[in-house]
Amino acid sequence: MGVMRIGHINIRVLDMDAALHHYGKVLGLEKTDMDPAGNAYLKGWDEWDKYSVMLTPADRAGMNHIAYKVENDSDLDTLGKRIRDYGIDVEEVGAGELPYCGRSIRFWLPSGHLMYLYAEKEFIGKTVGTTNPDPWPDSIQGAGVHWLDHALLMCELDPEKGVNKVAEVTHFMQQVLDFKLTEQVMVGPDGDVQAATWLARTSTPHDIAFVGGPVMGLHHCAFFLDEWTDVLKAADVLAKNKVKIDVTPQRHGITRGTTSYFFDPSGNRNETFAGLGYLAQPDMPVITWTEENLGSGIFYHTGELNEAFTEVYTEGA
Amino acid sequence: MGATRHRITILDTGEVYTCPDSVSVLKAMAQLGRKGIPSGCHGGGCGVCKVQVVSGEIETLTMSRTHVSEEEERAGFALACRCYPGSDVSLKVVGKMQKAVKRPYGFV
Ligand code: FES
Ligand SMILES: [Fe+2]
């Protein structure tokens, strides 16, 4: 019941050919369709729905929307009502308007990002099938990412002006969409400003994250890999393809994930993220990072933030 | 087949470096370990590498309109990661990391 998992992200790209090369040949997503408007649809080999990435040609980089899949069609009514009762407008969207999906609901998160919930999407199937499947397909290209794992959205944070969209959107995700808070960063003189949060509906450490910044935006979307050696190999693939790497392979303190960050050819940040991290059960206590350990939370080995990582990102709407 | 190499001058700092015509003005700077233009996404999306070309020829790839409007583009503004030199180039740095100076609340 309720939200199951991240469904897809719709990213704007400045050059479709370059974007298809990046998401297809370099990351290893499979292109499943192109529509007459020029949007491209891609999925990981280990995903079964038609797409988890929708690329839209545009003259600005960034994210158009993010979509989560709910378990039952009736969840759209239940959650739609709860979102309205919370004071947020909800638009009912007819089947097919969200491409290859059944009916959906659409609303703006308190952080200013556009979110869709849907219950159905055209089924394609895993590349390895469901009868006596091999552990991975021979058609894997590049990094061979399994699936879209999560996204990190930047939210306006200016405590001196009383603005904290991280706290607002986190409250909404917990209270209305029943996400579980797994980790948080608390900052400020009294340590009472919630400056970043990680939330889950699955049993992984996060299905979405929010971080405070001067303006809202898309910080990154992340793709899953099995293990650390896959992250290393993915970075080799990125370097071979002259992809701009932001952060070479290393470990996050927060979520314990092993990670590498880089940019798509339009400047949208991507991540390859490996490992379970831990089992985020509903009764797991919330993990808190304090301001003086923020660096270790993000980059566990150096314990230092890099300037571009926190200040460079694309638009979130 | 060798690339043609040009001299890039960052007027703000007086930094001078060589940039092949096949490499972006930002990447050439970073590869040499030089500083001056803020370095971010290298994809024309984030805007931190914004410069104004004061003299010389450049060719540009698509740049996010959020950061360089058509009017600005005509006035010589560009994103250094999307600029390839066609001659020696002098430029001024416009972009910056947003709050490099003051960070009272962790990330901001
Ligand atoms: S570095 Fe991001 S636009 Fe140039
Ligand atoms: Fe991430």
Coordinates of C-alpha atoms and ligand atoms in Angstrom, one line a residue:
Chain A
M1 CA 0.0 0.0 0.0
G2 CA 1.2 3.5 -0.8
V3 CA 4.3 4.6 -2.5
M4 CA 6.5 1.6 -3.6
R5 CA 9.6 3.1 -5.2
I6 CA 11.1 5.8 -7.4
G7 CA 9.5 5.4 -10.8
H8 CA 11.3 7.8 -13.1
I9 CA 13.0 11.1 -13.5
N10 CA 12.4 13.5 -16.4
I11 CA 15.7 15.3 -17.1
R12 CA 16.2 18.2 -19.6
V13 CA 19.1 17.9 -21.9
L14 CA 20.8 20.4 -24.2
D15 CA 22.0 17.9 -26.8
M16 CA 20.0 14.7 -27.3
D17 CA 22.7 12.8 -29.2
A18 CA 25.2 13.5 -26.5
A19 CA 22.7 12.6 -23.8
L20 CA 21.8 9.3 -25.5
H21 CA 25.4 8.4 -25.8
H22 CA 25.9 9.1 -22.1
Y23 CA 22.8 7.4 -20.6
G24 CA 22.9 4.6 -23.2
K25 CA 26.5 3.7 -24.1
V26 CA 28.3 5.0 -21.0
L27 CA 25.8 4.3 -18.2
G28 CA 24.4 1.3 -20.0
L29 CA 20.7 2.1 -19.9
E30 CA 18.6 0.6 -22.7
K31 CA 16.6 3.0 -24.9
T32 CA 13.1 1.7 -25.1
D33 CA 11.4 4.4 -27.1
M34 CA 11.5 7.9 -28.6
D35 CA 8.3 9.9 -29.0
P36 CA 7.3 12.4 -31.8
A37 CA 8.2 15.3 -29.5
G38 CA 11.8 14.1 -29.3
N39 CA 11.7 12.7 -25.7
A40 CA 13.8 9.6 -25.2
Y41 CA 12.9 6.8 -22.7
L42 CA 15.4 4.5 -21.1
K43 CA 15.5 1.7 -18.5
G44 CA 18.2 -0.3 -16.7
W45 CA 18.6 -4.0 -17.7
D46 CA 17.4 -5.0 -14.3
E47 CA 14.2 -2.9 -14.4
W48 CA 10.9 -4.2 -15.8
D49 CA 8.9 -1.1 -16.4
K50 CA 9.2 0.8 -19.7
Y51 CA 11.5 3.6 -18.5
S52 CA 13.1 5.1 -15.4
V53 CA 14.7 8.0 -17.3
M54 CA 12.9 10.3 -19.6
L55 CA 15.1 12.7 -21.5
T56 CA 13.6 15.9 -22.8
P57 CA 15.4 18.2 -25.3
A58 CA 15.4 21.7 -24.0
D59 CA 17.5 24.9 -23.9
R60 CA 18.0 24.7 -20.1
A61 CA 19.4 21.8 -18.1
G62 CA 17.7 20.4 -15.0
M63 CA 14.7 18.4 -13.9
N64 CA 11.1 18.7 -15.1
H65 CA 9.6 16.2 -12.7
I66 CA 10.2 13.1 -10.6
A67 CA 7.7 10.3 -10.4
Y68 CA 7.1 7.5 -7.8
K69 CA 5.1 4.4 -8.3
V70 CA 2.3 3.4 -5.9
E71 CA 1.2 -0.2 -5.3
N72 CA -2.5 0.0 -6.1
D73 CA -4.6 2.3 -8.3
S74 CA -6.7 3.2 -5.2
D75 CA -3.6 4.6 -3.5
L76 CA -3.8 7.5 -5.9
D77 CA -7.2 8.4 -4.4
T78 CA -6.1 7.9 -0.8
L79 CA -2.8 9.8 -1.2
G80 CA -4.5 12.4 -3.4
K81 CA -6.9 13.2 -0.5
R82 CA -4.2 13.2 2.1
I83 CA -2.1 15.6 0.0
R84 CA -5.1 17.9 -0.4
D85 CA -5.9 17.7 3.3
Y86 CA -2.3 18.8 4.0
G87 CA -3.1 21.9 1.9
I88 CA -1.4 21.2 -1.3
D89 CA -3.3 21.3 -4.7
V90 CA -3.4 18.0 -6.5
E91 CA -4.1 17.7 -10.2
E92 CA -5.7 14.5 -11.6
V93 CA -3.9 13.5 -14.8
G94 CA -5.5 11.2 -17.4
A95 CA -4.1 7.9 -18.5
G96 CA -1.3 8.4 -21.1
E97 CA -0.6 12.0 -20.2
L98 CA 2.4 10.8 -18.2
P99 CA 3.9 8.8 -21.1
Y100 CA 3.2 5.1 -21.1
C101 CA 1.5 5.4 -17.7
G102 CA -2.0 4.9 -16.4
R103 CA -3.8 7.8 -14.6
S104 CA -1.6 9.8 -12.2
I105 CA -1.7 12.6 -9.8
R106 CA 0.5 15.6 -9.9
F107 CA 1.5 18.2 -7.3
W108 CA 4.3 20.6 -6.3
L109 CA 6.3 19.5 -3.3
P110 CA 6.8 22.2 -0.6
S111 CA 10.3 22.5 -2.0
G112 CA 9.0 23.6 -5.4
H113 CA 9.8 20.3 -7.2
L114 CA 7.0 18.7 -9.4
M115 CA 6.1 15.2 -8.3
Y116 CA 3.8 12.6 -10.0
L117 CA 2.4 9.4 -8.5
Y118 CA 1.2 6.7 -10.7
A119 CA 0.2 3.0 -10.3
E120 CA 0.7 1.6 -13.8
K121 CA 3.4 1.8 -16.4
E122 CA 3.9 -0.2 -19.6
F123 CA 5.7 -3.4 -18.8
I124 CA 8.7 -4.6 -20.7
G125 CA 10.5 -7.0 -18.5
K126 CA 14.1 -7.4 -17.3
T127 CA 16.6 -8.1 -20.0
V128 CA 17.4 -11.5 -18.5
G129 CA 13.7 -12.5 -18.3
T130 CA 12.0 -14.4 -15.5
T131 CA 12.5 -18.0 -16.5
N132 CA 15.9 -19.5 -15.5
P133 CA 17.5 -16.0 -15.8
D134 CA 21.2 -15.4 -16.1
P135 CA 22.7 -13.1 -13.4
W136 CA 23.4 -10.4 -16.0
P137 CA 22.7 -10.1 -19.7
D138 CA 25.5 -10.2 -22.4
S139 CA 24.1 -7.0 -23.9
I140 CA 25.4 -4.9 -21.1
Q141 CA 27.1 -1.7 -22.2
G142 CA 29.4 0.7 -20.3
A143 CA 28.8 0.8 -16.6
G144 CA 25.8 -1.5 -16.9
V145 CA 23.8 0.2 -14.2
H146 CA 20.9 -1.9 -12.8
W147 CA 18.3 0.7 -12.0
L148 CA 17.5 4.3 -11.0
D149 CA 18.1 4.2 -7.3
H150 CA 17.2 7.7 -5.9
A151 CA 17.4 11.4 -6.5
L152 CA 18.8 14.2 -4.3
L153 CA 16.8 17.5 -4.6
M154 CA 18.2 20.8 -3.4
C155 CA 15.8 22.9 -1.3
E156 CA 16.0 26.6 -0.4
L157 CA 17.5 27.0 3.1
D158 CA 18.0 30.4 4.7
P159 CA 17.4 30.1 8.4
E160 CA 18.0 33.8 9.1
K161 CA 15.0 34.6 6.9
G162 CA 13.1 31.7 8.5
V163 CA 13.2 29.6 5.2
N164 CA 13.8 25.9 5.6
K165 CA 12.3 24.0 2.7
V166 CA 14.3 20.9 3.7
A167 CA 12.3 20.6 6.9
E168 CA 9.0 21.4 5.1
V169 CA 9.4 18.9 2.4
T170 CA 10.7 16.2 4.9
H171 CA 7.7 16.7 7.1
F172 CA 5.4 16.3 4.1
M173 CA 7.2 13.2 2.9
Q174 CA 6.9 11.6 6.3
Q175 CA 3.4 12.7 7.3
V176 CA 1.6 12.4 4.0
L177 CA 3.5 9.9 1.8
D178 CA 4.6 7.7 4.7
F179 CA 8.3 7.9 3.9
K180 CA 10.7 6.9 6.7
L181 CA 13.4 9.3 7.8
T182 CA 16.6 7.3 7.9
E183 CA 19.3 10.0 8.3
Q184 CA 19.5 13.8 8.9
V185 CA 22.1 16.6 9.2
M186 CA 21.4 19.1 12.0
V187 CA 23.2 22.4 11.9
G188 CA 23.1 26.0 13.3
P189 CA 24.2 27.4 16.6
D190 CA 21.8 25.2 18.5
G191 CA 21.9 22.2 16.2
D192 CA 18.2 22.5 15.5
V193 CA 18.2 23.4 11.8
Q194 CA 17.4 20.3 9.7
A195 CA 19.7 21.0 6.7
A196 CA 19.6 17.6 4.9
T197 CA 17.5 14.5 5.1
W198 CA 17.4 11.0 3.6
L199 CA 14.1 9.1 3.4
A200 CA 13.0 5.7 2.3
R201 CA 9.9 3.7 1.3
T202 CA 11.8 0.6 0.4
S203 CA 14.2 -1.1 2.8
T204 CA 17.3 0.7 1.3
P205 CA 18.7 3.7 3.1
H206 CA 17.1 6.2 0.8
D207 CA 14.7 6.6 -2.1
I208 CA 14.9 10.3 -2.0
A209 CA 17.1 12.9 -0.3
F210 CA 16.8 16.7 0.3
V211 CA 19.7 19.1 1.0
G212 CA 19.6 22.8 1.8
G213 CA 21.1 25.3 -0.6
P214 CA 20.7 28.9 -1.7
V215 CA 18.2 28.0 -4.5
M216 CA 16.2 24.8 -5.2
G217 CA 17.4 22.5 -7.9
L218 CA 18.4 19.0 -9.0
H219 CA 21.6 17.9 -7.2
H220 CA 21.8 14.4 -8.7
C221 CA 20.0 11.2 -9.7
A222 CA 21.7 7.9 -8.8
F223 CA 21.9 4.6 -10.5
F224 CA 22.5 1.3 -8.7
L225 CA 25.5 -1.0 -9.0
D226 CA 26.1 -4.2 -7.1
E227 CA 29.4 -3.5 -5.4
W228 CA 32.5 -1.4 -4.9
T229 CA 34.4 -2.9 -7.8
D230 CA 31.6 -2.0 -10.1
V231 CA 31.8 1.6 -9.0
L232 CA 35.6 1.5 -9.8
K233 CA 34.9 0.0 -13.2
A234 CA 32.2 2.5 -13.9
A235 CA 34.6 5.3 -13.2
D236 CA 37.0 3.7 -15.7
V237 CA 34.3 3.8 -18.3
L238 CA 33.5 7.4 -17.5
A239 CA 37.2 8.4 -17.9
K240 CA 37.5 6.5 -21.2
N241 CA 34.5 8.5 -22.4
K242 CA 35.9 11.8 -21.1
V243 CA 32.9 12.3 -18.8
K244 CA 33.4 15.1 -16.3
I245 CA 33.9 13.3 -12.9
D246 CA 33.0 15.4 -9.9
V247 CA 34.0 12.9 -7.2
T248 CA 36.1 9.8 -7.8
P249 CA 35.0 6.5 -6.2
Q250 CA 34.8 6.6 -2.4
R251 CA 32.4 6.1 0.5
H252 CA 29.6 8.1 2.0
G253 CA 29.3 8.2 5.8
I254 CA 25.6 8.8 5.3
T255 CA 23.9 5.7 3.9
R256 CA 27.3 3.9 3.9
G257 CA 27.0 3.8 0.1
T258 CA 30.0 3.5 -2.1
T259 CA 29.8 6.2 -4.7
S260 CA 31.1 8.2 -7.6
Y261 CA 29.7 11.5 -9.0
F262 CA 29.9 12.9 -12.5
F263 CA 28.0 15.1 -14.9
D264 CA 25.9 14.2 -18.0
P265 CA 26.8 16.2 -21.1
S266 CA 24.3 18.9 -20.2
G267 CA 25.7 19.4 -16.7
N268 CA 23.1 17.4 -14.7
R269 CA 24.9 15.5 -12.0
N270 CA 24.6 11.6 -11.9
E271 CA 25.9 9.1 -9.3
T272 CA 26.7 5.5 -9.4
F273 CA 25.8 4.1 -6.0
A274 CA 26.6 0.6 -4.8
G275 CA 25.9 -1.6 -1.9
L276 CA 22.9 -2.1 0.4
G277 CA 24.2 0.2 3.0
Y278 CA 21.9 -1.2 5.7
L279 CA 18.5 -2.6 6.0
A280 CA 16.2 0.4 6.6
Q281 CA 13.4 -1.2 8.6
P282 CA 10.5 0.9 9.9
D283 CA 11.7 0.7 13.5
M284 CA 15.3 1.6 12.8
P285 CA 16.3 4.7 14.8
V286 CA 17.0 7.9 12.9
I287 CA 20.7 8.6 12.3
T288 CA 21.8 12.2 13.0
W289 CA 25.0 13.9 11.7
T290 CA 26.1 17.1 13.4
E291 CA 27.5 20.1 11.6
E292 CA 31.1 19.6 12.6
N293 CA 30.9 16.0 11.1
L294 CA 29.1 17.0 8.0
G295 CA 32.2 16.5 5.8
S296 CA 32.6 12.9 7.1
G297 CA 28.9 12.3 6.5
I298 CA 29.2 13.2 2.8
F299 CA 32.8 12.0 2.1
Y300 CA 33.8 9.6 4.8
H301 CA 37.5 9.3 4.0
T302 CA 38.6 12.9 3.6
G303 CA 35.9 14.3 6.0
E304 CA 35.9 17.4 3.8
L305 CA 33.3 18.9 1.5
N306 CA 34.3 19.9 -1.9
E307 CA 33.1 23.3 -3.1
A308 CA 31.7 22.2 -6.4
F309 CA 29.8 19.3 -4.8
T310 CA 27.7 21.5 -2.6
E311 CA 27.4 24.5 -4.9
V312 CA 27.2 23.2 -8.5
Y313 CA 23.8 21.9 -9.6
T314 CA 21.1 22.3 -12.2
E315 CA 17.6 23.6 -12.0
G316 CA 14.9 21.7 -10.2
A317 CA 11.8 22.9 -12.1
Chain B
M1 CA 47.3 16.1 -37.1
G2 CA 48.0 18.6 -34.4
A3 CA 45.4 20.9 -32.9
T4 CA 45.9 24.6 -33.2
R5 CA 46.8 26.1 -29.9
H6 CA 45.7 29.5 -28.6
R7 CA 46.6 31.7 -25.7
I8 CA 43.9 32.4 -23.2
T9 CA 44.2 35.4 -20.8
I10 CA 42.1 35.7 -17.7
L11 CA 42.1 39.4 -17.3
D12 CA 41.0 39.4 -13.6
T13 CA 44.1 37.5 -12.5
G14 CA 46.5 37.9 -15.4
E15 CA 46.6 34.1 -15.7
V16 CA 47.7 33.0 -19.2
Y17 CA 47.6 29.5 -20.5
T18 CA 47.5 27.5 -23.8
C19 CA 44.3 26.0 -25.1
P20 CA 44.1 23.7 -28.1
D21 CA 41.1 24.5 -30.4
S22 CA 39.7 21.0 -29.7
V23 CA 39.5 21.6 -25.9
S24 CA 37.2 23.8 -24.0
V25 CA 38.6 27.0 -22.4
L26 CA 37.6 25.6 -18.9
K27 CA 39.0 22.1 -19.4
A28 CA 42.3 23.4 -20.7
M29 CA 42.7 25.5 -17.6
A30 CA 41.8 22.6 -15.3
Q31 CA 44.1 20.2 -17.1
L32 CA 47.0 22.5 -16.5
G33 CA 46.1 22.9 -12.8
R34 CA 45.5 26.6 -13.3
K35 CA 42.8 28.6 -11.5
G36 CA 40.7 31.6 -12.2
I37 CA 37.4 30.4 -13.8
P38 CA 35.2 28.4 -11.4
S39 CA 34.9 24.8 -12.5
G40 CA 31.7 22.9 -12.2
C41 CA 29.7 20.6 -14.4
H42 CA 31.6 21.1 -17.7
G43 CA 28.3 20.6 -19.5
G44 CA 26.9 24.1 -19.9
G45 CA 24.3 23.4 -17.2
C46 CA 25.3 24.9 -13.9
G47 CA 26.6 28.4 -14.9
V48 CA 29.5 28.7 -12.5
C49 CA 32.0 29.1 -15.3
K50 CA 30.4 32.1 -16.9
V51 CA 32.8 34.5 -18.6
Q52 CA 32.7 37.6 -20.8
V53 CA 34.9 37.4 -23.9
V54 CA 36.6 40.7 -24.3
S55 CA 38.7 39.9 -27.3
G56 CA 39.3 37.0 -29.7
E57 CA 37.1 34.4 -31.4
I58 CA 35.3 31.6 -29.8
E59 CA 33.0 28.8 -30.9
T60 CA 30.3 27.7 -28.4
L61 CA 28.2 24.6 -27.9
T62 CA 24.7 24.8 -26.5
M63 CA 24.6 26.6 -23.2
S64 CA 21.7 26.6 -20.7
R65 CA 19.6 29.6 -21.3
T66 CA 19.1 30.0 -17.6
H67 CA 22.7 31.2 -17.4
V68 CA 23.3 32.9 -20.7
S69 CA 20.4 34.7 -22.4
E70 CA 20.4 35.4 -26.2
E71 CA 21.1 39.0 -25.5
E72 CA 24.0 38.2 -23.2
E73 CA 25.4 35.8 -25.8
R74 CA 25.5 38.6 -28.4
A75 CA 27.3 40.7 -25.8
G76 CA 30.1 38.1 -25.5
F77 CA 29.0 36.3 -22.4
A78 CA 29.5 32.5 -22.5
L79 CA 30.1 29.5 -20.4
A80 CA 33.8 28.7 -20.5
C81 CA 33.1 24.9 -20.5
R82 CA 31.3 25.3 -23.8
C83 CA 33.9 27.7 -25.5
Y84 CA 36.5 26.5 -28.0
P85 CA 39.0 29.2 -29.0
G86 CA 39.4 30.2 -32.7
S87 CA 42.2 32.7 -31.9
D88 CA 43.9 34.1 -28.8
V89 CA 41.2 35.1 -26.3
S90 CA 41.0 37.5 -23.4
L91 CA 38.2 37.1 -21.0
K92 CA 36.7 38.3 -17.7
V93 CA 35.3 36.0 -15.1
V94 CA 31.6 36.5 -14.3
G95 CA 30.5 33.3 -12.6
K96 CA 31.2 32.3 -9.0
M97 CA 30.5 29.7 -6.5
Q98 CA 27.4 31.0 -4.7
K99 CA 28.4 31.3 -1.1
A100 CA 32.1 30.6 -1.0
V101 CA 32.7 33.3 1.6
K102 CA 30.1 32.7 4.4
R103 CA 28.7 29.3 5.4
P104 CA 27.0 29.7 8.7
Y105 CA 24.6 26.8 8.3
G106 CA 26.5 23.8 7.0
F107 CA 25.7 23.7 3.3
V108 CA 24.6 27.3 2.9
Ligands
FES1 S1 31.0 24.3 -15.5 FE1 28.8 24.2 -15.4 S2 28.2 25.5 -17.0 FE2 30.4 25.4 -17.2
FE2 FE 23.0 9.9 -4.0

